[in-house]
Tab-separated table of C-alpha atoms in Angstrom:
chain	number	residue	atom	x	y	z
Y	1370	MET	CA	-16.148	-76.754	75.388
Y	1371	CYS	CA	-16.988	-77.223	79.069
Y	1372	THR	CA	-20.768	-77.427	79.619
Y	1373	GLY	CA	-21.285	-77.160	75.859
Y	1374	ALA	CA	-21.201	-80.956	76.049
Y	1375	PHE	CA	-24.755	-80.794	77.434
Y	1376	ALA	CA	-25.969	-79.186	74.181
Y	1377	LEU	CA	-24.301	-81.910	72.130
Y	1378	ALA	CA	-25.824	-84.557	74.375
Y	1379	GLN	CA	-29.293	-82.996	74.067
Y	1380	ALA	CA	-28.920	-83.186	70.274
Y	1381	GLY	CA	-28.030	-86.884	70.510
Y	1382	LEU	CA	-24.557	-86.312	69.058
Y	1383	LEU	CA	-22.831	-87.950	72.027
Y	1384	ASP	CA	-24.951	-91.098	72.244
Y	1385	GLY	CA	-22.636	-94.100	72.282
Y	1386	ARG	CA	-19.556	-91.883	72.427
Y	1387	ARG	CA	-17.030	-90.943	75.098
Y	1388	ALA	CA	-17.274	-87.341	76.252
Y	1389	THR	CA	-16.044	-85.052	78.986
Y	1390	THR	CA	-17.031	-81.760	80.579
Y	1391	HIS	CA	-15.953	-79.673	83.558
Y	1392	TRP	CA	-15.389	-82.024	86.508
Y	1393	ALA	CA	-18.004	-80.179	88.594
Y	1394	HIS	CA	-20.731	-81.058	86.049
Y	1395	ALA	CA	-19.610	-84.529	84.970
Y	1396	ASP	CA	-21.963	-86.384	87.301
Y	1397	ALA	CA	-24.938	-84.369	86.039
Y	1398	LEU	CA	-24.016	-85.065	82.411
Y	1399	ALA	CA	-23.784	-88.791	83.114
Y	1400	HIS	CA	-27.076	-88.798	85.026
Y	1401	GLU	CA	-29.035	-86.820	82.443
Y	1402	HIS	CA	-27.596	-88.659	79.434
Y	1403	PRO	CA	-26.979	-92.330	80.293
Y	1404	LEU	CA	-26.158	-93.178	76.657
Y	1405	VAL	CA	-23.041	-91.006	76.894
Y	1406	SER	CA	-19.849	-92.544	78.278
Y	1407	VAL	CA	-18.676	-89.660	80.475
Y	1408	ASP	CA	-14.985	-89.520	81.389
Y	1409	ALA	CA	-14.829	-87.038	84.260
Y	1410	GLY	CA	-11.042	-86.970	84.320
Y	1411	ALA	CA	-10.009	-86.230	80.729
Y	1412	LEU	CA	-9.056	-82.737	79.604
Y	1413	TYR	CA	-10.600	-83.298	76.195
Y	1414	ILE	CA	-11.751	-86.218	74.083
Y	1415	ASP	CA	-11.521	-86.602	70.305
Y	1416	GLU	CA	-14.238	-88.876	68.942
Y	1417	GLY	CA	-13.525	-87.998	65.330
Y	1418	GLU	CA	-16.502	-85.892	64.270
Y	1419	VAL	CA	-17.199	-84.628	67.793
Y	1420	LEU	CA	-14.790	-83.306	70.417
Y	1421	THR	CA	-15.553	-82.277	73.997
Y	1422	SER	CA	-13.406	-80.603	76.626
Y	1423	ALA	CA	-13.374	-79.742	80.309
Y	1424	GLY	CA	-13.277	-76.095	81.429
Y	1425	LEU	CA	-11.989	-73.000	79.632
Y	1426	ALA	CA	-8.266	-73.812	79.877
Y	1427	ALA	CA	-8.901	-77.355	78.648
Y	1428	GLY	CA	-10.901	-75.851	75.784
Y	1429	LEU	CA	-7.779	-73.931	74.742
Y	1430	ASP	CA	-5.801	-77.165	75.029
Y	1431	MET	CA	-8.307	-78.811	72.708
Y	1432	CYS	CA	-8.081	-75.959	70.189
Y	1433	LEU	CA	-4.285	-76.151	70.157
Y	1434	TYR	CA	-4.577	-79.915	69.732
Y	1435	LEU	CA	-6.754	-79.340	66.663
Y	1436	VAL	CA	-4.236	-76.864	65.265
Y	1437	GLY	CA	-1.513	-79.462	65.743
Y	1438	ARG	CA	-3.629	-82.205	64.188
Y	1439	ASP	CA	-4.481	-80.117	61.139
Y	1440	HIS	CA	-1.287	-78.115	60.629
Y	1441	GLY	CA	1.473	-79.881	62.564
Y	1442	GLN	CA	2.884	-79.700	66.089
Y	1443	ALA	CA	5.364	-76.929	65.235
Y	1444	VAL	CA	2.502	-74.616	64.264
Y	1445	ALA	CA	0.623	-75.483	67.477
Y	1446	ILE	CA	3.679	-74.656	69.589
Y	1447	GLN	CA	4.133	-71.312	67.864
Y	1448	ARG	CA	0.442	-70.516	68.349
Y	1449	ALA	CA	0.739	-71.332	72.059
Y	1450	ARG	CA	3.682	-68.960	72.325
Y	1451	HIS	CA	1.732	-66.217	70.539
Y	1452	MET	CA	-1.134	-66.712	73.008
Y	1453	VAL	CA	1.347	-66.547	75.923
Y	1454	THR	CA	-0.088	-69.807	77.200
Y	1455	PRO	CA	1.685	-73.023	78.228
Y	1456	LEU	CA	2.071	-75.750	75.655
Y	1457	HIS	CA	-1.181	-77.656	75.266
Y	1458	ARG	CA	-1.641	-80.811	77.290
Y	1459	ALA	CA	-2.595	-84.189	75.914
Y	1460	GLY	CA	-6.298	-84.965	76.176
Y	1461	GLY	CA	-5.770	-88.029	78.318
Y	1462	GLN	CA	-4.066	-85.997	81.008
Y	1463	ALA	CA	-6.204	-85.612	84.099
Y	1464	GLN	CA	-8.171	-82.457	84.766
Y	1465	PHE	CA	-6.498	-80.121	87.221
Y	1466	ILE	CA	-8.826	-79.616	90.156
Y	1467	PRO	CA	-8.550	-76.024	91.477
Y	1468	VAL	CA	-6.341	-75.417	94.492
Y	1469	GLY	CA	-9.377	-74.370	96.500
Y	1470	VAL	CA	-10.614	-77.952	96.432
Y	1471	THR	CA	-7.555	-78.864	98.505
Y	1472	GLY	CA	-7.703	-76.124	101.103
Y	1473	PRO	CA	-5.364	-75.512	104.044
Y	1474	ASP	CA	-7.384	-77.810	106.281
Y	1475	ASP	CA	-7.643	-80.570	103.708
Y	1476	GLU	CA	-6.010	-83.889	104.511
Y	1477	LEU	CA	-3.852	-83.623	101.372
Y	1478	ALA	CA	-2.599	-80.061	101.960
Y	1479	THR	CA	0.440	-81.154	103.963
Y	1480	VAL	CA	1.235	-83.938	101.519
Y	1481	THR	CA	1.084	-81.806	98.366
Y	1482	ALA	CA	2.958	-78.892	99.956
Y	1483	TRP	CA	5.777	-81.174	101.101
Y	1484	ALA	CA	6.021	-82.948	97.736
Y	1485	SER	CA	6.037	-79.666	95.789
Y	1486	GLY	CA	8.993	-78.499	97.849
Y	1487	ASN	CA	10.920	-81.736	97.407
Y	1488	LEU	CA	10.503	-82.555	93.729
Y	1489	HIS	CA	14.269	-82.898	93.330
Y	1490	ARG	CA	14.190	-85.934	95.629
Y	1491	PRO	CA	13.071	-89.478	94.837
Y	1492	ILE	CA	9.546	-89.678	96.298
Y	1493	THR	CA	7.463	-92.811	96.682
Y	1494	VAL	CA	3.778	-93.180	97.474
Y	1495	ALA	CA	4.876	-94.490	100.878
Y	1496	ASP	CA	6.789	-91.228	101.446
Y	1497	LEU	CA	3.670	-89.220	100.660
Y	1498	ALA	CA	1.567	-91.397	102.943
Y	1499	ARG	CA	3.994	-90.835	105.828
Y	1500	GLN	CA	3.736	-87.066	105.361
Y	1501	GLY	CA	-0.039	-87.350	105.586
Y	1502	VAL	CA	0.104	-89.788	108.497
Y	1503	MET	CA	-2.067	-92.296	106.664
Y	1504	SER	CA	-1.760	-95.601	104.876
Y	1505	SER	CA	-0.846	-95.755	101.198
Y	1506	ARG	CA	-4.319	-97.102	100.431
Y	1507	THR	CA	-6.022	-94.212	102.257
Y	1508	LEU	CA	-3.762	-91.737	100.465
Y	1509	HIS	CA	-4.687	-93.220	97.092
Y	1510	ARG	CA	-8.406	-92.929	97.883
Y	1511	ALA	CA	-7.950	-89.308	98.989
Y	1512	PHE	CA	-6.127	-88.386	95.781
Y	1513	GLN	CA	-8.771	-90.047	93.633
Y	1514	SER	CA	-11.551	-88.311	95.538
Y	1515	ARG	CA	-10.000	-84.845	95.686
Y	1516	LEU	CA	-7.799	-84.625	92.605
Y	1517	ARG	CA	-9.241	-87.324	90.338
Y	1518	MET	CA	-5.830	-88.961	89.858
Y	1519	SER	CA	-3.415	-91.289	91.592
Y	1520	PRO	CA	-0.604	-89.959	93.813
Y	1521	ARG	CA	1.955	-91.102	91.230
Y	1522	ALA	CA	0.143	-89.349	88.357
Y	1523	TRP	CA	-0.093	-86.152	90.416
Y	1524	LEU	CA	3.606	-86.303	91.262
Y	1525	ILE	CA	4.600	-86.718	87.617
Y	1526	GLN	CA	2.327	-83.810	86.690
Y	1527	GLN	CA	4.058	-81.561	89.247
Y	1528	ARG	CA	7.498	-82.633	88.039
Y	1529	LEU	CA	6.559	-81.805	84.441
Y	1530	ARG	CA	5.167	-78.402	85.422
Y	1531	ALA	CA	8.438	-77.630	87.177
Y	1532	ALA	CA	10.339	-78.856	84.115
Y	1533	CYS	CA	8.384	-76.496	81.841
Y	1534	THR	CA	9.348	-73.544	84.037
Y	1535	LEU	CA	13.026	-74.526	84.027
Y	1536	LEU	CA	13.021	-75.115	80.268
Y	1537	GLU	CA	12.202	-71.455	79.767
Y	1538	ASP	CA	15.654	-70.677	81.175
Y	1539	GLY	CA	17.933	-71.456	78.252
Y	1540	ALA	CA	20.998	-71.700	80.487
Y	1541	ILE	CA	19.925	-74.898	82.284
Y	1542	THR	CA	20.736	-78.180	80.542
Y	1543	ILE	CA	18.120	-80.872	79.966
Y	1544	ASP	CA	20.104	-83.225	82.203
Y	1545	GLU	CA	20.106	-80.669	85.030
Y	1546	ILE	CA	16.381	-80.066	84.638
Y	1547	ALA	CA	15.748	-83.810	84.865
Y	1548	ARG	CA	17.801	-83.925	88.061
Y	1549	ARG	CA	16.152	-80.881	89.656
Y	1550	THR	CA	12.644	-82.123	88.959
Y	1551	GLY	CA	13.275	-85.641	90.217
Y	1552	LEU	CA	12.809	-87.243	86.804
Y	1553	GLY	CA	16.350	-88.575	86.994
Y	1554	THR	CA	17.666	-88.621	83.463
Y	1555	ALA	CA	17.160	-86.645	80.277
Y	1556	THR	CA	15.820	-89.807	78.659
Y	1557	ASN	CA	13.170	-90.209	81.341
Y	1558	LEU	CA	12.241	-86.514	81.124
Y	1559	ARG	CA	11.831	-86.766	77.341
Y	1560	ALA	CA	9.638	-89.862	77.641
Y	1561	HIS	CA	7.261	-88.261	80.166
Y	1562	PHE	CA	7.248	-84.962	78.267
Y	1563	GLN	CA	6.360	-86.660	75.001
Y	1564	ARG	CA	3.582	-88.635	76.673
Y	1565	ALA	CA	2.060	-85.583	78.366
Y	1566	PHE	CA	2.559	-82.880	75.736
Y	1567	ALA	CA	3.145	-84.741	72.450
Y	1568	THR	CA	6.437	-82.908	71.891
Y	1569	THR	CA	10.005	-82.815	73.204
Y	1570	PRO	CA	11.631	-80.642	75.900
Y	1571	THR	CA	13.927	-79.184	73.224
Y	1572	ALA	CA	10.980	-78.170	71.020
Y	1573	TYR	CA	9.259	-76.612	74.009
Y	1574	ARG	CA	12.408	-74.654	74.880
Y	1575	ARG	CA	12.765	-73.354	71.329
Y	1576	ALA	CA	9.165	-72.120	71.370
Y	1577	PHE	CA	9.174	-70.525	74.822
Y	1578	THR	CA	12.571	-68.854	75.006
Y	1579	PRO	CA	13.501	-65.632	73.173
């Protein structure tokens, strides 16, 4: 977990393998161990015999992933509920860079604040760029630099986080949640949910509602 990847690399266990670590230490891991293929964006990486993860929360994601791999997704969901933690995220999902990295004076602060308040609306990259008073290309570079993901990937991530919160209210239909989060249809919500969390909105709701 996290900087534990350095110990694995020192032992030669990551040579020729993909690996990740906390985003703040990824460059150092790549520099010190050039035989390791460091993916600075992944939450965790399963290389069969060896797994690595980003920070503490991603380490929990990785553990829940292992529970699901060994005992089934239903068991992993129940374990997440017992831990009072959100459903684990897929390893390929980008690391979440702390809010402090995008501070109030940051060029993305206005963009992300506006988007978070308008998730129910259709939002394009051009819309985000207009909010930031920059070109779409400049916006994309800023997102990659600050948040290690594209504007579109970030937007989908925010929509899914909002969907998880709404799913915990058993009175709101899946169709309504899809509409409120800007994902459009229940079918589209299910597809993104499955891709990000390896489960369905209905399974999540069953696990996280009394």
